[in-house]
CSV table of C-alpha atoms in Angstrom, one decimal:
chain,number,residue,atom,x,y,z
T,1,MET,CA,-18.9,11.2,-7.8
T,2,ASP,CA,-20.5,8.0,-9.2
T,3,ILE,CA,-18.3,5.0,-8.5
T,4,ASP,CA,-19.1,3.5,-11.9
T,5,LEU,CA,-17.1,6.2,-13.3
T,6,PHE,CA,-14.0,4.4,-12.2
T,7,ASP,CA,-14.9,1.1,-13.6
T,8,PHE,CA,-13.2,-0.7,-16.5
T,9,ASP,CA,-13.0,-4.0,-18.1
T,10,LEU,CA,-10.1,-6.2,-16.9
T,11,PRO,CA,-9.6,-9.8,-17.8
T,12,GLU,CA,-9.0,-12.1,-14.9
T,13,ASP,CA,-5.8,-13.5,-16.8
T,14,LEU,CA,-4.2,-10.2,-16.5
T,15,ILE,CA,-4.1,-10.1,-12.7
T,16,ALA,CA,-0.5,-11.0,-11.9
T,17,GLN,CA,-0.4,-14.1,-9.5
T,18,TYR,CA,3.4,-13.9,-8.6
T,19,PRO,CA,6.2,-11.3,-8.9
T,20,GLU,CA,8.6,-10.8,-11.9
T,21,GLN,CA,11.8,-13.0,-11.4
T,22,LYS,CA,13.9,-9.7,-11.7
T,23,ARG,CA,12.2,-6.9,-9.9
T,24,ASP,CA,13.1,-4.0,-12.1
T,25,HIS,CA,12.2,-6.0,-15.3
T,26,SER,CA,8.4,-5.4,-14.8
T,27,ARG,CA,7.1,-2.9,-17.5
T,28,LEU,CA,6.7,0.5,-17.0
T,29,LEU,CA,4.1,2.9,-18.8
T,30,VAL,CA,5.4,6.4,-18.6
T,31,ILE,CA,2.6,8.8,-18.4
T,32,ASP,CA,2.8,12.5,-19.1
T,33,LYS,CA,-0.2,14.3,-17.5
T,34,THR,CA,0.5,17.5,-19.1
T,35,ASN,CA,1.0,16.5,-22.4
T,36,GLN,CA,-1.4,13.6,-22.2
T,37,THR,CA,1.1,11.2,-23.7
T,38,TYR,CA,2.4,7.8,-22.7
T,39,GLN,CA,5.1,5.4,-23.6
T,40,ASP,CA,5.8,1.8,-23.0
T,41,LYS,CA,9.2,0.8,-21.3
T,42,TYR,CA,10.7,-1.4,-18.7
T,43,PHE,CA,11.2,-0.4,-15.2
T,44,PHE,CA,14.8,0.0,-15.2
T,45,ASP,CA,14.2,2.7,-17.7
T,46,ILE,CA,12.7,4.8,-14.6
T,47,ILE,CA,16.2,6.2,-14.2
T,48,ASP,CA,15.9,8.1,-17.6
T,49,TYR,CA,12.9,10.0,-16.5
T,50,LEU,CA,14.3,11.0,-13.0
T,51,ASN,CA,16.3,14.2,-13.1
T,52,PRO,CA,19.3,15.3,-10.6
T,53,GLY,CA,17.8,17.0,-7.7
T,54,ASP,CA,14.6,15.0,-7.9
T,55,VAL,CA,13.4,13.7,-4.3
T,56,LEU,CA,12.1,10.1,-4.2
T,57,ILE,CA,9.8,9.4,-1.3
T,58,ARG,CA,9.4,5.7,-0.1
T,59,ASN,CA,7.4,4.1,2.4
T,60,ASN,CA,9.5,2.0,4.5
T,61,THR,CA,6.9,-0.3,6.3
T,62,LYS,CA,7.6,-3.8,6.8
T,63,VAL,CA,4.7,-6.5,6.5
T,64,ILE,CA,4.3,-8.6,9.3
T,65,PRO,CA,3.0,-12.3,9.1
T,66,ALA,CA,-0.3,-10.9,10.1
T,67,ARG,CA,-2.7,-13.7,8.7
T,68,LEU,CA,-3.4,-16.2,11.8
T,69,LEU,CA,-5.4,-19.3,11.6
T,70,GLY,CA,-7.1,-20.2,14.8
T,71,ASN,CA,-9.9,-22.1,16.8
T,72,LYS,CA,-12.6,-20.8,19.2
T,73,LYS,CA,-12.1,-22.2,22.4
T,74,ASP,CA,-15.5,-23.7,23.3
T,75,THR,CA,-16.6,-25.0,19.8
T,76,ASN,CA,-13.2,-25.4,17.9
T,77,ALA,CA,-14.8,-23.3,15.1
T,78,HIS,CA,-12.3,-22.2,12.5
T,79,VAL,CA,-11.4,-18.7,12.6
T,80,GLU,CA,-9.0,-16.0,10.5
T,81,VAL,CA,-7.6,-13.1,12.2
T,82,LEU,CA,-5.9,-10.4,10.4
T,83,LEU,CA,-3.9,-8.1,12.4
T,84,LEU,CA,-4.6,-4.7,11.2
T,85,ARG,CA,-3.0,-2.2,13.5
T,86,GLN,CA,-1.7,-2.2,17.1
T,87,LEU,CA,-3.6,0.2,19.3
T,88,LYS,CA,-1.4,-0.1,22.5
T,89,LYS,CA,0.7,-3.1,24.0
T,90,ASP,CA,-1.0,-6.5,23.1
T,91,ILE,CA,-4.2,-4.7,21.9
T,92,TRP,CA,-4.8,-5.0,18.2
T,93,GLU,CA,-7.4,-4.0,15.9
T,94,CYS,CA,-8.2,-7.2,13.6
T,95,LEU,CA,-10.3,-8.1,10.7
T,96,CYS,CA,-11.8,-11.7,11.3
T,97,GLY,CA,-13.5,-14.3,9.0
T,98,ASN,CA,-16.3,-16.0,10.6
T,99,ALA,CA,-16.5,-13.0,12.8
T,100,LYS,CA,-20.2,-13.7,13.8
T,101,VAL,CA,-18.9,-16.3,16.0
T,102,ILE,CA,-16.5,-14.1,17.8
T,103,LYS,CA,-18.3,-12.2,20.6
T,104,GLU,CA,-16.8,-9.8,23.4
T,105,GLY,CA,-15.3,-12.5,25.7
T,106,THR,CA,-14.2,-15.2,23.1
T,107,ILE,CA,-11.1,-17.0,23.3
T,108,ILE,CA,-9.1,-17.9,20.4
T,109,TYR,CA,-6.4,-20.5,20.3
T,110,PHE,CA,-3.7,-20.2,17.4
T,111,GLY,CA,-1.5,-23.4,16.8
T,112,ASP,CA,-1.8,-25.4,20.0
T,113,GLY,CA,-2.3,-22.4,22.2
T,114,THR,CA,0.8,-22.7,23.8
T,115,LEU,CA,2.3,-19.9,22.2
T,116,LEU,CA,-0.5,-17.4,21.3
T,117,VAL,CA,-4.1,-16.8,22.7
T,118,ALA,CA,-6.3,-14.1,21.9
T,119,ARG,CA,-9.3,-12.6,23.5
T,120,CYS,CA,-12.0,-10.3,22.1
T,121,VAL,CA,-12.5,-7.2,24.2
T,122,GLU,CA,-14.6,-5.3,21.8
T,123,VAL,CA,-17.0,-6.0,18.9
T,124,LYS,CA,-17.1,-3.5,16.0
T,125,ASP,CA,-19.0,-3.5,12.7
T,126,GLU,CA,-17.9,-5.1,9.4
T,127,GLY,CA,-15.8,-7.9,10.9
T,128,ILE,CA,-13.6,-5.9,12.9
T,129,ARG,CA,-12.7,-7.0,16.4
T,130,ILE,CA,-10.4,-5.5,19.1
T,131,MET,CA,-8.3,-8.4,20.3
T,132,GLU,CA,-5.9,-8.7,23.4
T,133,MET,CA,-3.0,-11.1,22.5
T,134,MET,CA,-1.8,-13.2,25.2
T,135,TYR,CA,1.5,-15.1,24.7
T,136,ASN,CA,5.0,-16.2,26.1
T,137,GLY,CA,8.0,-14.7,24.5
T,138,ILE,CA,8.5,-12.0,21.8
T,139,PHE,CA,5.5,-11.2,19.8
T,140,LEU,CA,6.9,-10.6,16.3
T,141,GLU,CA,9.0,-13.9,17.0
T,142,ILE,CA,5.6,-15.7,17.5
T,143,LEU,CA,4.2,-14.2,14.4
T,144,ASP,CA,6.9,-15.5,12.4
T,145,GLN,CA,6.4,-19.1,13.7
T,146,LEU,CA,2.3,-19.0,13.4
T,147,GLY,CA,1.5,-16.2,10.8
T,148,LYS,CA,1.3,-16.2,7.2
T,149,MET,CA,1.6,-13.1,4.8
T,150,PRO,CA,-1.5,-11.4,4.4
T,151,LEU,CA,-1.5,-11.8,0.5
T,152,PRO,CA,-4.7,-10.1,-1.3
T,153,PRO,CA,-7.5,-11.9,-1.9
T,154,TYR,CA,-7.0,-12.0,-5.7
T,155,ILE,CA,-3.6,-13.9,-5.1
T,156,LYS,CA,-4.5,-17.5,-5.1
T,157,LYS,CA,-1.2,-19.1,-3.9
T,158,GLN,CA,1.1,-18.4,-0.9
T,159,LEU,CA,4.3,-17.5,-1.8
T,160,CYS,CA,7.4,-19.8,-1.3
T,161,GLU,CA,9.5,-16.7,-0.3
T,162,ASN,CA,8.1,-14.1,2.2
T,163,ASP,CA,10.7,-11.6,1.0
T,164,ARG,CA,9.0,-11.2,-2.4
T,165,TYR,CA,6.2,-9.6,-0.6
T,166,GLN,CA,8.5,-7.1,0.9
T,167,THR,CA,10.3,-4.1,-0.6
T,168,VAL,CA,14.1,-4.3,-0.5
T,169,TYR,CA,14.0,-1.1,1.7
T,170,ALA,CA,11.4,-2.6,4.0
T,171,LYS,CA,12.5,-1.7,7.7
T,172,VAL,CA,9.8,-0.6,10.1
T,173,GLU,CA,7.6,-3.5,11.3
T,174,GLY,CA,3.8,-3.2,11.5
T,175,SER,CA,2.1,-3.4,8.0
T,176,ALA,CA,-0.8,-5.7,7.2
T,177,ALA,CA,0.2,-5.1,3.5
T,178,ALA,CA,3.0,-4.1,1.3
T,179,PRO,CA,3.6,-0.9,-0.5
T,180,THR,CA,3.6,-2.7,-3.8
T,181,ALA,CA,4.8,0.0,-5.8
T,182,GLY,CA,8.1,-0.3,-4.2
T,183,PHE,CA,8.7,-4.0,-5.5
T,184,HIS,CA,10.2,-2.9,-8.7
T,185,PHE,CA,13.1,-1.2,-7.2
T,186,THR,CA,16.5,-3.1,-6.5
T,187,ASP,CA,19.4,-2.3,-4.3
T,188,GLU,CA,21.6,-1.8,-7.4
T,189,LEU,CA,18.9,0.5,-9.1
T,190,PHE,CA,18.8,2.7,-6.0
T,191,GLU,CA,22.5,3.1,-6.2
T,192,LYS,CA,22.2,4.4,-9.7
T,193,ILE,CA,19.5,6.5,-8.9
T,194,LYS,CA,21.7,8.2,-5.9
T,195,ALA,CA,24.5,8.3,-8.3
T,196,LYS,CA,22.8,10.3,-10.7
T,197,GLY,CA,22.2,13.2,-7.9
T,198,ILE,CA,18.4,11.8,-6.9
T,199,GLU,CA,17.9,12.1,-3.3
T,200,VAL,CA,15.9,9.2,-1.5
T,201,VAL,CA,13.8,10.1,1.8
T,202,ASP,CA,12.0,7.4,4.0
T,203,ILE,CA,8.7,7.8,5.5
T,204,THR,CA,6.5,5.1,7.1
T,205,LEU,CA,2.9,4.3,6.9
T,206,HIS,CA,1.5,1.3,8.2
T,207,ILE,CA,-1.0,-0.1,5.8
T,208,GLY,CA,-4.4,-1.3,7.2
T,209,LEU,CA,-7.8,-2.0,6.5
T,210,GLY,CA,-8.1,0.6,3.6
T,211,THR,CA,-6.2,-1.8,1.5
T,212,PHE,CA,-8.8,-4.7,1.9
T,213,ARG,CA,-12.1,-2.8,2.1
T,214,PRO,CA,-13.8,-2.4,-1.3
T,215,VAL,CA,-15.7,0.9,-2.1
T,216,LYS,CA,-19.6,-0.1,-1.1
T,217,VAL,CA,-21.3,3.1,-1.6
T,218,LYS,CA,-22.8,4.5,-5.0
T,219,ASP,CA,-21.6,8.1,-4.4
T,220,THR,CA,-17.7,8.0,-3.6
T,221,ASN,CA,-18.2,11.2,-1.2
T,222,ASP,CA,-20.0,8.7,1.0
T,223,HIS,CA,-17.0,6.6,1.3
T,224,ILE,CA,-15.0,6.5,4.6
T,225,MET,CA,-11.2,5.7,4.8
T,226,HIS,CA,-10.0,3.8,7.6
T,227,ALA,CA,-7.3,5.5,9.6
T,228,GLU,CA,-3.7,4.5,9.2
T,229,TYR,CA,-0.6,5.3,11.4
T,230,TYR,CA,2.1,7.2,9.7
T,231,GLU,CA,5.6,8.8,10.9
T,232,ILE,CA,7.5,11.4,9.3
T,233,SER,CA,11.1,12.0,11.0
T,234,LYS,CA,12.4,15.7,11.5
T,235,GLN,CA,15.2,14.9,9.1
T,236,ALA,CA,12.9,13.7,6.5
T,237,ALA,CA,10.6,16.7,7.1
T,238,ASP,CA,13.4,19.1,6.8
T,239,LEU,CA,14.8,17.7,3.6
T,240,LEU,CA,11.4,18.0,2.0
T,241,ASN,CA,10.7,21.3,3.1
T,242,MET,CA,14.1,22.3,1.6
T,243,ALA,CA,13.5,20.6,-1.7
T,244,LYS,CA,10.0,22.2,-1.9
T,245,SER,CA,11.4,25.6,-1.4
T,246,GLN,CA,13.9,25.0,-4.2
T,247,HIS,CA,11.0,23.9,-6.5
T,248,ARG,CA,12.7,20.4,-7.0
T,249,ARG,CA,10.1,17.5,-7.9
T,250,LEU,CA,8.9,15.5,-5.1
T,251,ILE,CA,8.3,11.9,-6.6
T,252,ALA,CA,6.3,9.6,-4.3
T,253,ILE,CA,6.8,5.5,-4.9
T,254,GLY,CA,3.3,4.6,-4.2
T,255,THR,CA,-0.1,5.6,-3.1
T,256,THR,CA,0.7,5.2,0.6
T,257,SER,CA,3.7,7.6,0.5
T,258,THR,CA,1.4,10.0,-1.5
T,259,ARG,CA,-1.3,9.8,1.1
T,260,THR,CA,1.2,10.3,3.9
T,261,LEU,CA,2.8,13.3,2.3
T,262,GLU,CA,-0.4,15.0,1.2
T,263,ALA,CA,-2.2,14.3,4.6
T,264,ASN,CA,0.7,16.0,6.3
T,265,MET,CA,1.0,19.1,4.0
T,266,ASP,CA,-2.7,19.4,4.0
T,267,LYS,CA,-3.1,19.5,7.9
T,268,TYR,CA,-0.2,21.7,8.7
T,269,GLY,CA,0.9,23.6,5.5
T,270,LYS,CA,4.5,22.3,5.4
T,271,PHE,CA,6.0,19.0,6.0
T,272,THR,CA,6.1,18.4,9.6
T,273,PRO,CA,7.5,15.8,11.9
T,274,THR,CA,4.8,13.7,13.5
T,275,PHE,CA,3.7,10.3,14.6
T,276,GLU,CA,-0.4,10.0,14.0
T,277,SER,CA,-3.0,8.6,12.0
T,278,THR,CA,-4.7,9.7,8.7
T,279,ASN,CA,-7.8,8.7,6.9
T,280,ILE,CA,-7.2,11.1,3.9
T,281,PHE,CA,-9.4,10.2,0.8
T,282,ILE,CA,-8.0,11.5,-2.4
T,283,GLN,CA,-10.3,11.5,-5.4
T,284,PRO,CA,-10.9,13.8,-8.4
T,285,GLY,CA,-11.3,17.5,-7.2
T,286,TYR,CA,-8.5,17.2,-4.8
T,287,GLN,CA,-5.8,19.7,-5.2
T,288,PHE,CA,-2.4,18.2,-4.6
T,289,LYS,CA,0.0,20.1,-2.5
T,290,ALA,CA,2.9,17.8,-1.7
T,291,ILE,CA,3.9,15.7,-4.6
T,292,ASP,CA,4.9,16.3,-8.3
T,293,GLY,CA,4.9,12.7,-9.4
T,294,LEU,CA,4.0,9.2,-8.7
T,295,ILE,CA,5.4,5.7,-9.4
T,296,THR,CA,2.5,3.4,-8.8
T,297,ASN,CA,1.1,0.0,-10.1
T,298,PHE,CA,-2.2,-0.6,-12.1
T,299,HIS,CA,-5.1,-0.7,-9.6
T,300,LEU,CA,-8.5,-2.4,-9.1
T,301,PRO,CA,-11.7,-1.0,-10.9
T,302,LYS,CA,-13.7,1.1,-8.5
T,303,SER,CA,-11.1,1.4,-5.8
T,304,THR,CA,-9.8,4.4,-4.0
T,305,LEU,CA,-6.5,4.0,-5.5
T,306,ILE,CA,-7.8,4.5,-9.1
T,307,MET,CA,-9.4,7.4,-7.7
T,308,LEU,CA,-6.4,8.9,-6.3
T,309,VAL,CA,-4.5,8.5,-9.8
T,310,SER,CA,-7.5,10.0,-11.5
T,311,ALA,CA,-7.1,12.9,-9.1
T,312,LEU,CA,-3.7,13.4,-10.4
T,313,ALA,CA,-3.8,12.9,-13.9
T,314,GLY,CA,-7.3,13.4,-14.8
T,315,ARG,CA,-10.0,10.4,-14.9
T,316,GLU,CA,-10.7,10.3,-18.6
T,317,PHE,CA,-6.9,10.2,-19.3
T,318,ILE,CA,-6.3,7.6,-16.8
T,319,LEU,CA,-8.8,5.4,-17.9
T,320,LYS,CA,-7.3,5.7,-21.6
T,321,CYS,CA,-4.1,4.7,-20.2
T,322,TYR,CA,-5.7,1.6,-18.3
T,323,LYS,CA,-7.3,0.6,-21.5
T,324,HIS,CA,-3.9,0.9,-23.3
T,325,ALA,CA,-2.3,-1.4,-20.6
T,326,VAL,CA,-5.2,-4.0,-20.9
T,327,LEU,CA,-4.8,-4.0,-24.8
T,328,ASN,CA,-1.1,-4.4,-24.3
T,329,LYS,CA,-1.3,-7.2,-21.7
T,330,TYR,CA,0.2,-5.2,-18.8
T,331,ARG,CA,0.1,-7.2,-15.8
T,332,PHE,CA,-2.2,-5.7,-12.7
T,333,PHE,CA,-2.2,-5.1,-9.0
T,334,SER,CA,0.2,-6.0,-6.2
T,335,PHE,CA,2.6,-8.2,-8.4
T,336,GLY,CA,1.9,-6.4,-11.5
T,337,ASP,CA,3.8,-3.8,-13.8
T,338,SER,CA,4.3,-0.2,-13.0
T,339,MET,CA,3.3,3.3,-14.1
T,340,PHE,CA,5.2,6.7,-13.7
T,341,ILE,CA,3.0,9.6,-13.7
T,342,HIS,CA,4.8,13.1,-14.3
T,343,GLY,CA,4.7,16.5,-16.1
């Protein structure tokens, strides 16, 4: 498809620069894709649209402070390194700023170099480098000291509180970005949801380069998604298969949960416990096999995420909903408002 089919006008002042003070007080656009209607609500109203027996699936990945600022050993040139995913112990795939100065064998110091040093072991395209991390102590503790939260480039200021770039259910460390649709939930809201007879299931997908890479091709069919690691436990798979057999609604919190569930179902024909990677790309024409509903934020023009929601609810209808959101000054992107697509 032509990438321009997924474009829309978005005033810059609608790009949220900070999260709502109260997570569940963000706005919510409730979208009925069958009847092609939408309603303006607040996120705490989501419970009114969830039914006993529904299953909410959330991505419990936890963002690590993966943005590291360093200096090249020989020239002292400034280098920014974003940890994308751990390939094996101490070997990381990284996205590098000023990547042209990083060749195979390049040594980079972080801080004063006493805690962490990196060596480039392989050069890849588009600023990707494979780095060996050399350190003293526990790697995640060192990241806590030296690293910064890898906020998207459209957020101009670093957060004062790192936990606002985490969901309240973040648990499994390893992500380079947050599953932002989950930002709107609170522990109290989950208690009300469970009390209503709605089950909550955790899966894991560590978000990587796909979140940061724009679509650069004219024809969306030529776009290649970057692989991301995911996990589904036996307990989660069994519960999801049972719910599916009972025709209960499976509602994904976020596009990362959606991609995990759809990739798993698409490959195995049922929910299957696994630890592997996926580069599934969902765009119009894709037939959903796993989910019945989706809670998600408002996405960037021409992004793979707006393609995913267009596949679920129809491109023209989704763009109509986005136009309504713009006219009514909904807040967009990671710290912005939310939509619930059902029907």
